[in-house]
Amino acid sequence: MPASTSLSSKHHTLIQALLSRGPLKESEFRSIFHKVTGKSPDHQVFNDYISDINDELSYVQLELRKCLNQYDGKAYYGVVNTVSDEHSKLGTKYSVPQIALYKGILEAIVQDTAGEGSISNIDALNIRLENQVLSGVDSQSQDNSTEIPSALKNFSMSQKDKTLEEFVHDQWLCSISDGRIGLGVRSFLDLRSWFHDNEVPTCQVCNEAAVKAEFCQNENCNTRVHQSCLKKLFSLAGVKRVCPGCGTQWRLVAKREAAEEQEADDQDGPSENTSQPDPSARKRLRTSKGVDRNTQESDSTITSSTLSGSRRLTRSSARRAAAA
């Protein structure tokens, strides 16, 4: 058994940067890496540092992980909890009604058969929290209102609105165009095992959950691909613009090209991981001013066990819904 790697102060500084600032864009994290270590963040040197850090973090069931933000196509790094047990539920600052609201929004987003990866702000506010309880009990007890905790029944619309602001601030959710709500970077980082366990359809290219994705035009093909993965795939020399699953000619989407141009314009702009609402949604989804921006990640952790009891999502059910 190899000896444990002793982390230097530079390793600790990198970990602290992620813990204190939350998930960071890959470009930002590599910039911090260069400033802290004095080394060029080339592929091998950078990966060696990440590997050494994860060797040590594994002893406390943590992992420095990379994920794709499926809305802006950029990679992010963050520190996540790898344990899903009853004790990990105690590590969250959210109340039972707040977690029930998040679970309802999460399920609604991943069940979207259009692949938009979002729901309207109004739909998010109208999530029925009691459904998160009823889905875990048998049909005989569903008629018994005493099964529903009063905290869920009494959770007001204004409390839901404030909770949405908090989730956006903490990067579990994000505010996108036209007042719609999508999953935040921390959801993509922390809920990888939840996506897998609930059989959320995956991207044909990267094999990660395809929450926001494009579909093959062939009605008999279930291939989904992230827009950023599609762009990288078709940019490779000799690769035809066809479905990687069935070979059907892949359609060109004008809005995707426009989004890519906007992404290029915003390349040097403010970081999107602040998850600020767009102007059209600002009235309905104000930036939370009452949330302490210095809150440690461990105070707002949502793990797979926190979401236990969620209705199981299967590939077959998603395919049936898509075909309907």
Tab-separated table of C-alpha atoms in Angstrom:
chain	number	residue	atom	x	y	z
A	1	MET	CA	0.000	0.000	0.000
A	2	PRO	CA	1.534	3.326	-1.048
A	3	ALA	CA	2.382	5.828	1.640
A	4	SER	CA	-0.019	8.698	2.186
A	5	THR	CA	0.898	11.850	0.250
A	6	SER	CA	1.654	14.784	2.498
A	7	LEU	CA	-0.045	17.897	1.190
A	8	SER	CA	1.854	21.159	1.125
A	9	SER	CA	0.539	24.593	2.047
A	10	LYS	CA	-0.048	25.158	-1.666
A	11	HIS	CA	-2.390	22.185	-1.819
A	12	HIS	CA	-4.257	23.481	1.227
A	13	THR	CA	-4.585	26.942	-0.330
A	14	LEU	CA	-6.184	25.462	-3.447
A	15	ILE	CA	-8.650	23.487	-1.340
A	16	GLN	CA	-9.487	26.541	0.754
A	17	ALA	CA	-10.068	28.619	-2.372
A	18	LEU	CA	-12.792	26.207	-3.486
A	19	LEU	CA	-14.319	25.848	-0.017
A	20	SER	CA	-14.525	29.587	0.600
A	21	ARG	CA	-15.529	30.738	-2.889
A	22	GLY	CA	-17.678	27.815	-3.929
A	23	PRO	CA	-17.431	26.214	-7.377
A	24	LEU	CA	-15.083	28.074	-9.728
A	25	LYS	CA	-14.805	28.142	-13.491
A	26	GLU	CA	-11.913	26.044	-14.733
A	27	SER	CA	-10.161	29.143	-16.092
A	28	GLU	CA	-10.429	30.860	-12.699
A	29	PHE	CA	-9.238	27.810	-10.794
A	30	ARG	CA	-6.271	27.317	-13.133
A	31	SER	CA	-5.398	30.996	-12.690
A	32	ILE	CA	-5.399	30.536	-8.907
A	33	PHE	CA	-3.307	27.392	-9.369
A	34	HIS	CA	-0.689	29.372	-11.304
A	35	LYS	CA	-0.573	32.168	-8.714
A	36	VAL	CA	-0.319	29.738	-5.777
A	37	THR	CA	2.157	27.235	-7.203
A	38	GLY	CA	4.079	29.389	-9.650
A	39	LYS	CA	3.692	26.568	-12.163
A	40	SER	CA	2.073	26.680	-15.564
A	41	PRO	CA	-1.268	24.849	-15.287
A	42	ASP	CA	-0.458	22.464	-18.108
A	43	HIS	CA	-2.345	19.190	-18.274
A	44	GLN	CA	0.035	16.884	-16.406
A	45	VAL	CA	1.219	19.208	-13.606
A	46	PHE	CA	-2.316	20.383	-12.858
A	47	ASN	CA	-3.725	16.844	-12.861
A	48	ASP	CA	-0.958	15.639	-10.535
A	49	TYR	CA	-1.925	18.292	-7.992
A	50	ILE	CA	-5.607	17.336	-8.245
A	51	SER	CA	-4.738	13.653	-7.836
A	52	ASP	CA	-2.610	14.322	-4.735
A	53	ILE	CA	-5.385	16.417	-3.201
A	54	ASN	CA	-8.023	13.759	-3.831
A	55	ASP	CA	-5.828	11.034	-2.355
A	56	GLU	CA	-5.938	12.917	0.945
A	57	LEU	CA	-9.529	14.133	0.741
A	58	SER	CA	-10.725	10.559	0.256
A	59	TYR	CA	-9.939	9.860	3.920
A	60	VAL	CA	-12.654	12.325	4.928
A	61	GLN	CA	-15.070	11.304	2.128
A	62	LEU	CA	-14.540	14.468	0.092
A	63	GLU	CA	-13.522	14.918	-3.534
A	64	LEU	CA	-12.246	17.803	-5.652
A	65	ARG	CA	-14.426	17.274	-8.699
A	66	LYS	CA	-14.869	18.761	-12.164
A	67	CYS	CA	-18.249	19.130	-13.880
A	68	LEU	CA	-19.835	20.664	-16.945
A	69	ASN	CA	-22.300	23.513	-16.528
A	70	GLN	CA	-24.787	22.447	-19.175
A	71	TYR	CA	-26.152	25.976	-19.626
A	72	ASP	CA	-22.937	27.839	-20.466
A	73	GLY	CA	-20.832	24.882	-21.629
A	74	LYS	CA	-18.002	25.725	-19.242
A	75	ALA	CA	-16.193	23.404	-16.839
A	76	TYR	CA	-16.241	24.108	-13.089
A	77	TYR	CA	-14.330	22.734	-10.097
A	78	GLY	CA	-15.638	22.248	-6.575
A	79	VAL	CA	-15.261	20.141	-3.425
A	80	VAL	CA	-18.081	17.655	-2.838
A	81	ASN	CA	-19.159	15.146	-0.206
A	82	THR	CA	-18.914	11.561	-1.514
A	83	VAL	CA	-20.920	9.927	1.287
A	84	SER	CA	-24.694	9.506	1.152
A	85	ASP	CA	-25.881	8.355	4.564
A	86	GLU	CA	-28.109	9.515	7.390
A	87	HIS	CA	-25.298	11.448	9.055
A	88	SER	CA	-24.628	13.494	5.918
A	89	LYS	CA	-28.199	14.796	6.099
A	90	LEU	CA	-27.198	16.723	9.208
A	91	GLY	CA	-24.711	18.770	7.176
A	92	THR	CA	-27.323	20.927	5.472
A	93	LYS	CA	-28.665	24.299	6.569
A	94	TYR	CA	-31.917	23.832	4.669
A	95	SER	CA	-35.216	23.010	6.329
A	96	VAL	CA	-37.444	20.046	5.440
A	97	PRO	CA	-39.818	22.189	3.314
A	98	GLN	CA	-36.876	23.770	1.492
A	99	ILE	CA	-35.389	20.370	0.636
A	100	ALA	CA	-38.828	19.162	-0.501
A	101	LEU	CA	-39.084	22.195	-2.805
A	102	TYR	CA	-35.635	21.513	-4.244
A	103	LYS	CA	-36.494	17.847	-4.838
A	104	GLY	CA	-39.698	18.822	-6.622
A	105	ILE	CA	-37.880	21.309	-8.856
A	106	LEU	CA	-35.074	18.831	-9.550
A	107	GLU	CA	-37.526	16.130	-10.622
A	108	ALA	CA	-39.502	18.532	-12.810
A	109	ILE	CA	-36.339	19.682	-14.584
A	110	VAL	CA	-34.885	16.226	-15.285
A	111	GLN	CA	-38.277	14.954	-16.477
A	112	ASP	CA	-38.447	17.675	-19.130
A	113	THR	CA	-38.806	15.680	-22.369
A	114	ALA	CA	-37.839	18.704	-24.496
A	115	GLY	CA	-34.294	18.727	-23.121
A	116	GLU	CA	-34.483	22.404	-22.139
A	117	GLY	CA	-33.327	21.595	-18.595
A	118	SER	CA	-35.498	24.244	-16.987
A	119	ILE	CA	-38.942	25.134	-15.700
A	120	SER	CA	-40.676	28.488	-15.375
A	121	ASN	CA	-40.387	30.507	-12.200
A	122	ILE	CA	-44.150	30.174	-11.761
A	123	ASP	CA	-44.027	26.389	-12.095
A	124	ALA	CA	-41.229	26.274	-9.526
A	125	LEU	CA	-43.286	28.278	-7.048
A	126	ASN	CA	-46.295	26.031	-7.646
A	127	ILE	CA	-44.432	22.805	-6.825
A	128	ARG	CA	-46.643	20.825	-4.400
A	129	LEU	CA	-44.428	19.927	-1.468
A	130	GLU	CA	-46.818	17.262	-0.199
A	131	ASN	CA	-46.124	15.236	-3.345
A	132	GLN	CA	-42.628	14.606	-2.009
A	133	VAL	CA	-44.246	12.840	0.951
A	134	LEU	CA	-47.038	11.085	-0.957
A	135	SER	CA	-44.596	9.577	-3.436
A	136	GLY	CA	-43.008	7.657	-0.588
A	137	VAL	CA	-46.158	6.193	0.971
A	138	ASP	CA	-48.633	3.592	-0.255
A	139	SER	CA	-51.954	4.474	-1.850
A	140	GLN	CA	-53.926	3.615	1.274
A	141	SER	CA	-52.190	6.245	3.356
A	142	GLN	CA	-52.248	8.946	0.675
A	143	ASP	CA	-55.764	9.944	1.681
A	144	ASN	CA	-54.688	10.555	5.251
A	145	SER	CA	-53.766	14.228	5.580
A	146	THR	CA	-51.954	13.564	8.859
A	147	GLU	CA	-49.189	11.936	6.800
A	148	ILE	CA	-48.201	15.383	5.521
A	149	PRO	CA	-46.052	17.382	8.002
A	150	SER	CA	-47.556	20.730	8.911
A	151	ALA	CA	-44.275	22.418	7.972
A	152	LEU	CA	-44.930	21.436	4.341
A	153	LYS	CA	-48.602	22.423	4.347
A	154	ASN	CA	-47.851	25.808	5.924
A	155	PHE	CA	-44.901	26.692	3.667
A	156	SER	CA	-46.125	29.917	2.048
A	157	MET	CA	-45.574	31.246	-1.472
A	158	SER	CA	-43.354	34.025	-0.136
A	159	GLN	CA	-41.233	31.433	1.684
A	160	LYS	CA	-40.901	29.495	-1.574
A	161	ASP	CA	-39.861	32.670	-3.389
A	162	LYS	CA	-37.216	33.437	-0.773
A	163	THR	CA	-35.993	29.818	-0.906
A	164	LEU	CA	-35.577	30.049	-4.687
A	165	GLU	CA	-33.415	33.127	-4.194
A	166	GLU	CA	-31.336	31.236	-1.658
A	167	PHE	CA	-30.895	28.213	-3.935
A	168	VAL	CA	-29.788	30.484	-6.793
A	169	HIS	CA	-27.337	32.281	-4.515
A	170	ASP	CA	-25.915	28.976	-3.253
A	171	GLN	CA	-25.659	27.712	-6.856
A	172	TRP	CA	-27.969	24.720	-6.429
A	173	LEU	CA	-30.240	26.393	-8.984
A	174	CYS	CA	-29.653	29.081	-11.574
A	175	SER	CA	-31.776	31.813	-13.129
A	176	ILE	CA	-31.731	31.740	-16.927
A	177	SER	CA	-33.537	33.610	-19.687
A	178	ASP	CA	-37.184	34.648	-19.470
A	179	GLY	CA	-37.445	33.997	-15.750
A	180	ARG	CA	-36.828	30.262	-16.015
A	181	ILE	CA	-35.092	28.123	-13.399
A	182	GLY	CA	-32.376	25.571	-14.162
A	183	LEU	CA	-29.968	23.452	-12.143
A	184	GLY	CA	-26.964	25.207	-10.652
A	185	VAL	CA	-23.320	24.197	-10.825
A	186	ARG	CA	-23.431	22.583	-7.387
A	187	SER	CA	-26.245	20.297	-8.494
A	188	PHE	CA	-24.112	19.038	-11.390
A	189	LEU	CA	-21.137	18.623	-9.043
A	190	ASP	CA	-22.808	16.943	-6.076
A	191	LEU	CA	-25.657	14.919	-7.592
A	192	ARG	CA	-23.730	12.762	-10.054
A	193	SER	CA	-24.666	9.603	-8.153
A	194	TRP	CA	-28.320	10.726	-7.900
A	195	PHE	CA	-28.503	11.198	-11.665
A	196	HIS	CA	-27.023	7.720	-12.133
A	197	ASP	CA	-29.221	6.003	-9.533
A	198	ASN	CA	-32.364	7.557	-11.024
A	199	GLU	CA	-31.285	6.641	-14.546
A	200	VAL	CA	-31.414	10.152	-15.933
A	201	PRO	CA	-30.595	9.812	-19.673
A	202	THR	CA	-26.940	10.515	-20.400
A	203	CYS	CA	-25.004	12.397	-23.069
A	204	GLN	CA	-23.810	10.074	-25.834
A	205	VAL	CA	-20.410	11.817	-25.896
A	206	CYS	CA	-19.385	12.404	-22.247
A	207	ASN	CA	-21.750	9.931	-20.516
A	208	GLU	CA	-22.839	12.516	-17.921
A	209	ALA	CA	-26.501	13.282	-17.203
A	210	ALA	CA	-28.051	15.050	-20.208
A	211	VAL	CA	-30.297	17.506	-18.354
A	212	LYS	CA	-30.007	20.220	-21.017
A	213	ALA	CA	-29.274	18.610	-24.348
A	214	GLU	CA	-30.145	18.252	-28.007
A	215	PHE	CA	-31.915	15.187	-29.375
A	216	CYS	CA	-31.349	13.161	-32.501
A	217	GLN	CA	-33.878	13.919	-35.244
A	218	ASN	CA	-34.488	10.205	-35.754
A	219	GLU	CA	-37.648	9.419	-33.763
A	220	ASN	CA	-36.439	5.863	-33.190
A	221	CYS	CA	-33.136	7.047	-31.679
A	222	ASN	CA	-32.852	8.107	-28.041
A	223	THR	CA	-29.475	9.842	-28.360
A	224	ARG	CA	-28.981	13.027	-26.344
A	225	VAL	CA	-25.886	15.235	-26.561
A	226	HIS	CA	-24.894	18.356	-24.619
A	227	GLN	CA	-24.525	21.378	-26.901
A	228	SER	CA	-20.908	21.888	-25.808
A	229	CYS	CA	-20.110	18.200	-26.383
A	230	LEU	CA	-21.707	18.407	-29.820
A	231	LYS	CA	-19.596	21.433	-30.692
A	232	LYS	CA	-16.384	19.678	-29.638
A	233	LEU	CA	-17.323	16.474	-31.452
A	234	PHE	CA	-18.121	18.161	-34.766
A	235	SER	CA	-15.007	20.343	-34.567
A	236	LEU	CA	-12.774	17.262	-34.758
A	237	ALA	CA	-11.112	16.682	-38.111
A	238	GLY	CA	-12.874	14.069	-40.188
A	239	VAL	CA	-15.953	13.816	-37.974
A	240	LYS	CA	-19.211	14.067	-39.911
A	241	ARG	CA	-22.185	16.005	-38.583
A	242	VAL	CA	-24.206	12.891	-37.865
A	243	CYS	CA	-25.764	11.385	-34.750
A	244	PRO	CA	-23.101	9.483	-32.783
A	245	GLY	CA	-25.749	6.889	-31.962
A	246	CYS	CA	-27.496	6.067	-35.245
A	247	GLY	CA	-25.654	8.026	-37.939
A	248	THR	CA	-28.610	10.249	-38.877
A	249	GLN	CA	-27.647	13.673	-40.238
A	250	TRP	CA	-27.594	16.084	-37.298
A	251	ARG	CA	-29.616	19.256	-37.725
A	252	LEU	CA	-27.994	22.670	-37.439
A	253	VAL	CA	-29.673	24.832	-34.839
A	254	ALA	CA	-29.524	28.565	-35.425
A	255	LYS	CA	-30.128	29.370	-31.773
A	256	ARG	CA	-27.153	27.210	-30.790
A	257	GLU	CA	-24.884	29.164	-33.136
A	258	ALA	CA	-26.217	32.429	-31.704
A	259	ALA	CA	-25.581	31.133	-28.175
A	260	GLU	CA	-22.010	30.240	-29.123
A	261	GLU	CA	-21.444	33.761	-30.443
A	262	GLN	CA	-22.810	35.190	-27.206
A	263	GLU	CA	-20.548	32.852	-25.224
A	264	ALA	CA	-17.536	34.149	-27.158
A	265	ASP	CA	-18.578	37.740	-26.406
A	266	ASP	CA	-18.896	36.920	-22.710
A	267	GLN	CA	-15.651	34.919	-22.511
A	268	ASP	CA	-13.873	37.668	-20.577
A	269	GLY	CA	-16.985	38.932	-18.811
A	270	PRO	CA	-18.127	38.425	-15.198
A	271	SER	CA	-18.211	34.885	-13.861
A	272	GLU	CA	-21.578	33.170	-14.364
A	273	ASN	CA	-21.210	31.193	-11.174
A	274	THR	CA	-22.596	34.167	-9.277
A	275	SER	CA	-25.938	33.069	-10.785
A	276	GLN	CA	-27.400	36.580	-10.955
A	277	PRO	CA	-30.945	36.768	-12.380
A	278	ASP	CA	-31.446	38.371	-15.792
A	279	PRO	CA	-33.339	41.703	-15.880
A	280	SER	CA	-36.619	40.125	-16.982
A	281	ALA	CA	-36.610	37.800	-13.997
A	282	ARG	CA	-35.194	40.205	-11.447
A	283	LYS	CA	-38.567	41.357	-10.188
A	284	ARG	CA	-39.720	37.813	-9.511
A	285	LEU	CA	-36.381	36.423	-8.463
A	286	ARG	CA	-34.403	39.031	-6.562
A	287	THR	CA	-30.838	38.386	-5.494
A	288	SER	CA	-30.976	37.296	-1.891
A	289	LYS	CA	-29.536	39.994	0.329
A	290	GLY	CA	-30.186	38.196	3.575
A	291	VAL	CA	-27.876	35.280	2.848
A	292	ASP	CA	-24.390	35.313	4.296
A	293	ARG	CA	-22.044	35.159	1.316
A	294	ASN	CA	-19.298	33.718	3.473
A	295	THR	CA	-21.283	30.591	4.302
A	296	GLN	CA	-19.099	27.493	4.076
A	297	GLU	CA	-20.101	24.849	1.510
A	298	SER	CA	-20.649	22.292	4.255
A	299	ASP	CA	-23.471	24.456	5.636
A	300	SER	CA	-25.527	24.155	2.456
A	301	THR	CA	-24.836	20.628	1.303
A	302	ILE	CA	-27.479	18.595	-0.496
A	303	THR	CA	-26.476	14.960	-0.934
A	304	SER	CA	-28.053	11.955	-2.590
A	305	SER	CA	-29.272	10.787	0.811
A	306	THR	CA	-30.883	14.179	1.410
A	307	LEU	CA	-32.922	13.493	-1.718
A	308	SER	CA	-33.852	9.949	-0.685
A	309	GLY	CA	-37.481	9.169	-1.379
A	310	SER	CA	-37.502	10.968	-4.714
A	311	ARG	CA	-39.540	9.287	-7.366
A	312	ARG	CA	-37.378	7.028	-9.507
A	313	LEU	CA	-36.760	8.272	-13.032
A	314	THR	CA	-35.977	5.607	-15.592
A	315	ARG	CA	-34.641	5.746	-19.116
A	316	SER	CA	-37.625	3.738	-20.316
A	317	SER	CA	-40.120	6.171	-18.805
A	318	ALA	CA	-38.241	9.127	-20.312
A	319	ARG	CA	-38.233	7.460	-23.718
A	320	ARG	CA	-41.971	6.725	-23.496
A	321	ALA	CA	-42.644	10.337	-22.551
A	322	ALA	CA	-40.453	11.612	-25.387
A	323	ALA	CA	-42.253	9.384	-27.873
A	324	ALA	CA	-45.702	10.451	-26.683
